[in-house]
């Protein structure tokens, strides 16, 4: 896969997995009663923490798998299946229900100052799906240049997430219930196709030679 194609695939996979439009209404509920400045602080911290988490997995994810004795082919199959499960939830509107429950539970347990770390950065932004996607994509990147490119893609995706959080109120009003449902389903179909490709690549890698 050419570097440009790899970066485009990485960008598409991560952006769909992160789902910035889907995070917008959850962020509004999470920061209910806050001022604009307080919301901005939460969004900045949450986005930066999520970027740090995904960047670490982009650089060290394959090394961690190596220590555990897990081949990249096996992880591609497992990660592809996990991403397919997320796509299934998106298509049938189960993912937002689960995220809403995470949000509601967290508000009762954690102080408002910790919202940027939990549940915003983890697990709403850098959740299992995003982490798995990052490790999978990192396995397709060659050398230091590829990892740097991936970290750049992560930065762009997290910048778009931050923008969605900042425009959450407007975005929520613009899309409405129907618009959000339609967009989520379309992204779910796209993610399902990408996840199947990860499984196919994993099977080829696992049984190569």
mmCIF file of N, CA and C in Angstrom, residues 117-196:
data_model
loop_
_atom_site.group_PDB
_atom_site.id
_atom_site.type_symbol
_atom_site.label_atom_id
_atom_site.label_comp_id
_atom_site.label_asym_id
_atom_site.label_seq_id
_atom_site.Cartn_x
_atom_site.Cartn_y
_atom_site.Cartn_z
ATOM 1 N N UNK A 117 -10.658 13.629 31.870
ATOM 2 C CA UNK A 117 -9.954 12.346 31.834
ATOM 3 C C UNK A 117 -10.960 11.211 31.666
ATOM 4 N N UNK A 118 -11.939 11.180 32.531
ATOM 5 C CA UNK A 118 -12.965 10.128 32.497
ATOM 6 C C UNK A 118 -14.327 10.759 32.746
ATOM 7 N N UNK A 119 -15.271 10.596 31.851
ATOM 8 C CA UNK A 119 -15.261 9.650 30.731
ATOM 9 C C UNK A 119 -14.936 10.243 29.367
ATOM 10 N N UNK A 120 -14.527 11.544 29.292
ATOM 11 C CA UNK A 120 -14.348 12.141 27.963
ATOM 12 C C UNK A 120 -13.176 11.528 27.204
ATOM 13 N N UNK A 121 -11.946 11.646 27.764
ATOM 14 C CA UNK A 121 -10.778 11.097 27.057
ATOM 15 C C UNK A 121 -10.861 9.573 26.973
ATOM 16 N N UNK A 122 -11.173 8.961 28.115
ATOM 17 C CA UNK A 122 -11.360 7.504 28.204
ATOM 18 C C UNK A 122 -12.710 7.241 28.858
ATOM 19 N N UNK A 123 -13.645 6.539 28.276
ATOM 20 C CA UNK A 123 -13.521 5.804 27.019
ATOM 21 C C UNK A 123 -14.245 6.452 25.837
ATOM 22 N N UNK A 124 -14.809 7.670 26.010
ATOM 23 C CA UNK A 124 -15.628 8.219 24.937
ATOM 24 C C UNK A 124 -14.809 8.580 23.695
ATOM 25 N N UNK A 125 -13.603 9.124 23.860
ATOM 26 C CA UNK A 125 -12.773 9.452 22.695
ATOM 27 C C UNK A 125 -11.805 8.310 22.409
ATOM 28 N N UNK A 126 -10.857 8.078 23.301
ATOM 29 C CA UNK A 126 -9.861 7.008 23.118
ATOM 30 C C UNK A 126 -10.365 5.732 23.771
ATOM 31 N N UNK A 127 -11.394 5.171 23.182
ATOM 32 C CA UNK A 127 -11.959 3.932 23.713
ATOM 33 C C UNK A 127 -11.288 2.708 23.100
ATOM 34 N N UNK A 128 -11.784 1.523 23.428
ATOM 35 C CA UNK A 128 -11.187 0.286 22.897
ATOM 36 C C UNK A 128 -11.140 0.257 21.376
ATOM 37 N N UNK A 129 -12.198 0.760 20.732
ATOM 38 C CA UNK A 129 -12.229 0.758 19.271
ATOM 39 C C UNK A 129 -11.143 1.621 18.666
ATOM 40 N N UNK A 130 -10.989 2.839 19.192
ATOM 41 C CA UNK A 130 -9.968 3.756 18.670
ATOM 42 C C UNK A 130 -8.559 3.222 18.934
ATOM 43 N N UNK A 131 -8.353 2.645 20.118
ATOM 44 C CA UNK A 131 -7.033 2.084 20.449
ATOM 45 C C UNK A 131 -6.722 0.893 19.542
ATOM 46 N N UNK A 132 -7.697 0.020 19.345
ATOM 47 C CA UNK A 132 -7.482 -1.133 18.467
ATOM 48 C C UNK A 132 -7.192 -0.685 17.040
ATOM 49 N N UNK A 133 -7.962 0.296 16.565
ATOM 50 C CA UNK A 133 -7.752 0.805 15.212
ATOM 51 C C UNK A 133 -6.356 1.397 15.069
ATOM 52 N N UNK A 134 -5.896 2.112 16.093
ATOM 53 C CA UNK A 134 -4.564 2.726 16.054
ATOM 54 C C UNK A 134 -3.471 1.668 15.957
ATOM 55 N N UNK A 135 -3.564 0.627 16.767
ATOM 56 C CA UNK A 135 -2.560 -0.441 16.734
ATOM 57 C C UNK A 135 -2.598 -1.173 15.395
ATOM 58 N N UNK A 136 -3.800 -1.422 14.887
ATOM 59 C CA UNK A 136 -3.933 -2.082 13.590
ATOM 60 C C UNK A 136 -3.279 -1.266 12.487
ATOM 61 N N UNK A 137 -3.571 0.029 12.474
ATOM 62 C CA UNK A 137 -3.021 0.899 11.430
ATOM 63 C C UNK A 137 -1.514 1.007 11.568
ATOM 64 N N UNK A 138 -1.025 1.096 12.800
ATOM 65 C CA UNK A 138 0.421 1.191 13.033
ATOM 66 C C UNK A 138 1.140 -0.014 12.442
ATOM 67 N N UNK A 139 0.484 -1.169 12.469
ATOM 68 C CA UNK A 139 1.088 -2.374 11.921
ATOM 69 C C UNK A 139 1.244 -2.341 10.413
ATOM 70 N N UNK A 140 0.514 -1.444 9.733
ATOM 71 C CA UNK A 140 0.611 -1.323 8.274
ATOM 72 C C UNK A 140 1.597 -0.240 7.855
ATOM 73 N N UNK A 141 2.092 0.534 8.820
ATOM 74 C CA UNK A 141 3.011 1.630 8.520
ATOM 75 C C UNK A 141 4.460 1.141 8.588
ATOM 76 N N UNK A 142 5.260 1.552 7.619
ATOM 77 C CA UNK A 142 6.657 1.117 7.562
ATOM 78 C C UNK A 142 7.584 2.196 8.107
ATOM 79 N N UNK A 143 8.442 1.799 9.044
ATOM 80 C CA UNK A 143 9.507 2.673 9.519
ATOM 81 C C UNK A 143 9.049 3.854 10.349
ATOM 82 N N UNK A 144 10.023 4.693 10.673
ATOM 83 C CA UNK A 144 9.763 5.862 11.502
ATOM 84 C C UNK A 144 8.868 6.856 10.781
ATOM 85 N N UNK A 145 9.090 7.025 9.471
ATOM 86 C CA UNK A 145 8.294 7.976 8.695
ATOM 87 C C UNK A 145 6.810 7.602 8.736
ATOM 88 N N UNK A 146 6.532 6.305 8.659
ATOM 89 C CA UNK A 146 5.141 5.855 8.712
ATOM 90 C C UNK A 146 4.505 6.146 10.054
ATOM 91 N N UNK A 147 5.250 5.924 11.153
ATOM 92 C CA UNK A 147 4.715 6.189 12.488
ATOM 93 C C UNK A 147 4.484 7.689 12.698
ATOM 94 N N UNK A 148 5.427 8.508 12.180
ATOM 95 C CA UNK A 148 5.254 9.957 12.288
ATOM 96 C C UNK A 148 4.017 10.402 11.511
ATOM 97 N N UNK A 149 3.839 9.813 10.325
ATOM 98 C CA UNK A 149 2.645 10.125 9.536
ATOM 99 C C UNK A 149 1.372 9.748 10.274
ATOM 100 N N UNK A 150 1.394 8.581 10.947
ATOM 101 C CA UNK A 150 0.226 8.134 11.695
ATOM 102 C C UNK A 150 -0.074 9.076 12.857
ATOM 103 N N UNK A 151 0.968 9.508 13.563
ATOM 104 C CA UNK A 151 0.764 10.443 14.669
ATOM 105 C C UNK A 151 0.187 11.757 14.146
ATOM 106 N N UNK A 152 0.638 12.171 12.944
ATOM 107 C CA UNK A 152 0.053 13.362 12.322
ATOM 108 C C UNK A 152 -1.425 13.177 12.020
ATOM 109 N N UNK A 153 -1.774 11.983 11.524
ATOM 110 C CA UNK A 153 -3.185 11.678 11.243
ATOM 111 C C UNK A 153 -4.001 11.708 12.532
ATOM 112 N N UNK A 154 -3.451 11.128 13.602
ATOM 113 C CA UNK A 154 -4.140 11.145 14.901
ATOM 114 C C UNK A 154 -4.366 12.581 15.357
ATOM 115 N N UNK A 155 -3.341 13.425 15.180
ATOM 116 C CA UNK A 155 -3.467 14.829 15.588
ATOM 117 C C UNK A 155 -4.579 15.525 14.816
ATOM 118 N N UNK A 156 -4.656 15.280 13.502
ATOM 119 C CA UNK A 156 -5.707 15.897 12.686
ATOM 120 C C UNK A 156 -7.087 15.411 13.127
ATOM 121 N N UNK A 157 -7.216 14.104 13.359
ATOM 122 C CA UNK A 157 -8.502 13.540 13.792
ATOM 123 C C UNK A 157 -8.929 14.108 15.142
ATOM 124 N N UNK A 158 -7.974 14.233 16.080
ATOM 125 C CA UNK A 158 -8.306 14.777 17.397
ATOM 126 C C UNK A 158 -8.619 16.264 17.308
ATOM 127 N N UNK A 159 -7.999 16.969 16.359
ATOM 128 C CA UNK A 159 -8.338 18.381 16.142
ATOM 129 C C UNK A 159 -9.788 18.498 15.658
ATOM 130 N N UNK A 160 -10.213 17.567 14.800
ATOM 131 C CA UNK A 160 -11.598 17.571 14.328
ATOM 132 C C UNK A 160 -12.557 17.208 15.455
ATOM 133 N N UNK A 161 -12.125 16.295 16.327
ATOM 134 C CA UNK A 161 -12.939 15.965 17.501
ATOM 135 C C UNK A 161 -13.111 17.199 18.384
ATOM 136 N N UNK A 162 -11.997 17.894 18.636
ATOM 137 C CA UNK A 162 -12.048 19.110 19.449
ATOM 138 C C UNK A 162 -12.971 20.148 18.809
ATOM 139 N N UNK A 163 -12.880 20.305 17.491
ATOM 140 C CA UNK A 163 -13.752 21.253 16.789
ATOM 141 C C UNK A 163 -15.222 20.875 16.960
ATOM 142 N N UNK A 164 -15.509 19.556 16.862
ATOM 143 C CA UNK A 164 -16.886 19.090 17.046
ATOM 144 C C UNK A 164 -17.380 19.376 18.457
ATOM 145 N N UNK A 165 -16.496 19.222 19.451
ATOM 146 C CA UNK A 165 -16.884 19.500 20.838
ATOM 147 C C UNK A 165 -17.163 20.984 21.034
ATOM 148 N N UNK A 166 -16.351 21.833 20.380
ATOM 149 C CA UNK A 166 -16.539 23.275 20.495
ATOM 150 C C UNK A 166 -17.822 23.740 19.794
ATOM 151 N N UNK A 167 -18.179 23.026 18.724
ATOM 152 C CA UNK A 167 -19.386 23.380 17.978
ATOM 153 C C UNK A 167 -20.551 22.454 18.336
ATOM 154 N N UNK A 168 -20.435 21.794 19.482
ATOM 155 C CA UNK A 168 -21.405 20.757 19.852
ATOM 156 C C UNK A 168 -22.844 21.264 19.821
ATOM 157 N N UNK A 169 -23.078 22.417 20.412
ATOM 158 C CA UNK A 169 -24.453 22.920 20.496
ATOM 159 C C UNK A 169 -25.016 23.204 19.107
ATOM 160 N N UNK A 170 -24.217 23.877 18.269
ATOM 161 C CA UNK A 170 -24.670 24.182 16.911
ATOM 162 C C UNK A 170 -24.833 22.916 16.084
ATOM 163 N N UNK A 171 -23.862 22.007 16.204
ATOM 164 C CA UNK A 171 -23.913 20.759 15.444
ATOM 165 C C UNK A 171 -25.118 19.925 15.831
ATOM 166 N N UNK A 172 -25.431 19.898 17.116
ATOM 167 C CA UNK A 172 -26.574 19.136 17.601
ATOM 168 C C UNK A 172 -27.874 19.695 17.037
ATOM 169 N N UNK A 173 -27.978 21.029 17.008
ATOM 170 C CA UNK A 173 -29.195 21.658 16.474
ATOM 171 C C UNK A 173 -29.297 21.453 14.965
ATOM 172 N N UNK A 174 -28.139 21.542 14.275
ATOM 173 C CA UNK A 174 -28.139 21.439 12.816
ATOM 174 C C UNK A 174 -28.521 20.033 12.344
ATOM 175 N N UNK A 175 -27.917 19.019 12.946
ATOM 176 C CA UNK A 175 -28.178 17.648 12.520
ATOM 177 C C UNK A 175 -29.556 17.172 12.945
ATOM 178 N N UNK A 176 -29.931 17.485 14.194
ATOM 179 C CA UNK A 176 -31.194 16.988 14.718
ATOM 180 C C UNK A 176 -31.134 15.477 14.927
ATOM 181 N N UNK A 177 -32.202 14.916 15.400
ATOM 182 C CA UNK A 177 -32.246 13.476 15.675
ATOM 183 C C UNK A 177 -32.101 12.670 14.392
ATOM 184 N N UNK A 178 -32.826 13.061 13.348
ATOM 185 C CA UNK A 178 -32.789 12.327 12.077
ATOM 186 C C UNK A 178 -31.418 12.410 11.430
ATOM 187 N N UNK A 179 -30.831 13.608 11.415
ATOM 188 C CA UNK A 179 -29.517 13.789 10.803
ATOM 189 C C UNK A 179 -28.449 12.980 11.510
ATOM 190 N N UNK A 180 -28.477 12.969 12.849
ATOM 191 C CA UNK A 180 -27.488 12.192 13.604
ATOM 192 C C UNK A 180 -27.640 10.705 13.338
ATOM 193 N N UNK A 181 -28.897 10.239 13.287
ATOM 194 C CA UNK A 181 -29.129 8.811 13.044
ATOM 195 C C UNK A 181 -28.644 8.411 11.647
ATOM 196 N N UNK A 182 -28.916 9.263 10.658
ATOM 197 C CA UNK A 182 -28.501 8.966 9.287
ATOM 198 C C UNK A 182 -26.987 8.957 9.164
ATOM 199 N N UNK A 183 -26.324 9.972 9.742
ATOM 200 C CA UNK A 183 -24.869 10.058 9.660
ATOM 201 C C UNK A 183 -24.206 8.888 10.377
ATOM 202 N N UNK A 184 -24.720 8.524 11.544
ATOM 203 C CA UNK A 184 -24.160 7.414 12.304
ATOM 204 C C UNK A 184 -24.257 6.108 11.525
ATOM 205 N N UNK A 185 -25.401 5.884 10.862
ATOM 206 C CA UNK A 185 -25.572 4.659 10.085
ATOM 207 C C UNK A 185 -24.628 4.616 8.886
ATOM 208 N N UNK A 186 -24.481 5.751 8.207
ATOM 209 C CA UNK A 186 -23.579 5.798 7.058
ATOM 210 C C UNK A 186 -22.135 5.515 7.479
ATOM 211 N N UNK A 187 -21.716 6.131 8.589
ATOM 212 C CA UNK A 187 -20.368 5.893 9.101
ATOM 213 C C UNK A 187 -20.211 4.439 9.541
ATOM 214 N N UNK A 188 -21.273 3.860 10.089
ATOM 215 C CA UNK A 188 -21.229 2.465 10.517
ATOM 216 C C UNK A 188 -21.014 1.515 9.354
ATOM 217 N N UNK A 189 -21.692 1.782 8.229
ATOM 218 C CA UNK A 189 -21.513 0.949 7.032
ATOM 219 C C UNK A 189 -20.079 1.045 6.527
ATOM 220 N N UNK A 190 -19.538 2.265 6.512
ATOM 221 C CA UNK A 190 -18.153 2.453 6.069
ATOM 222 C C UNK A 190 -17.181 1.731 6.988
ATOM 223 N N UNK A 191 -17.389 1.833 8.295
ATOM 224 C CA UNK A 191 -16.506 1.167 9.249
ATOM 225 C C UNK A 191 -16.595 -0.343 9.132
ATOM 226 N N UNK A 192 -17.780 -0.857 8.844
ATOM 227 C CA UNK A 192 -17.922 -2.311 8.707
ATOM 228 C C UNK A 192 -17.091 -2.820 7.535
ATOM 229 N N UNK A 193 -17.079 -2.066 6.427
ATOM 230 C CA UNK A 193 -16.280 -2.470 5.266
ATOM 231 C C UNK A 193 -14.783 -2.427 5.597
ATOM 232 N N UNK A 194 -14.357 -1.377 6.301
ATOM 233 C CA UNK A 194 -12.953 -1.275 6.688
ATOM 234 C C UNK A 194 -12.556 -2.398 7.645
ATOM 235 N N UNK A 195 -13.448 -2.743 8.571
ATOM 236 C CA UNK A 195 -13.135 -3.793 9.538
ATOM 237 C C UNK A 195 -13.001 -5.151 8.860
ATOM 238 N N UNK A 196 -13.843 -5.409 7.859
ATOM 239 C CA UNK A 196 -13.729 -6.667 7.108
ATOM 240 C C UNK A 196 -12.388 -6.732 6.384
#
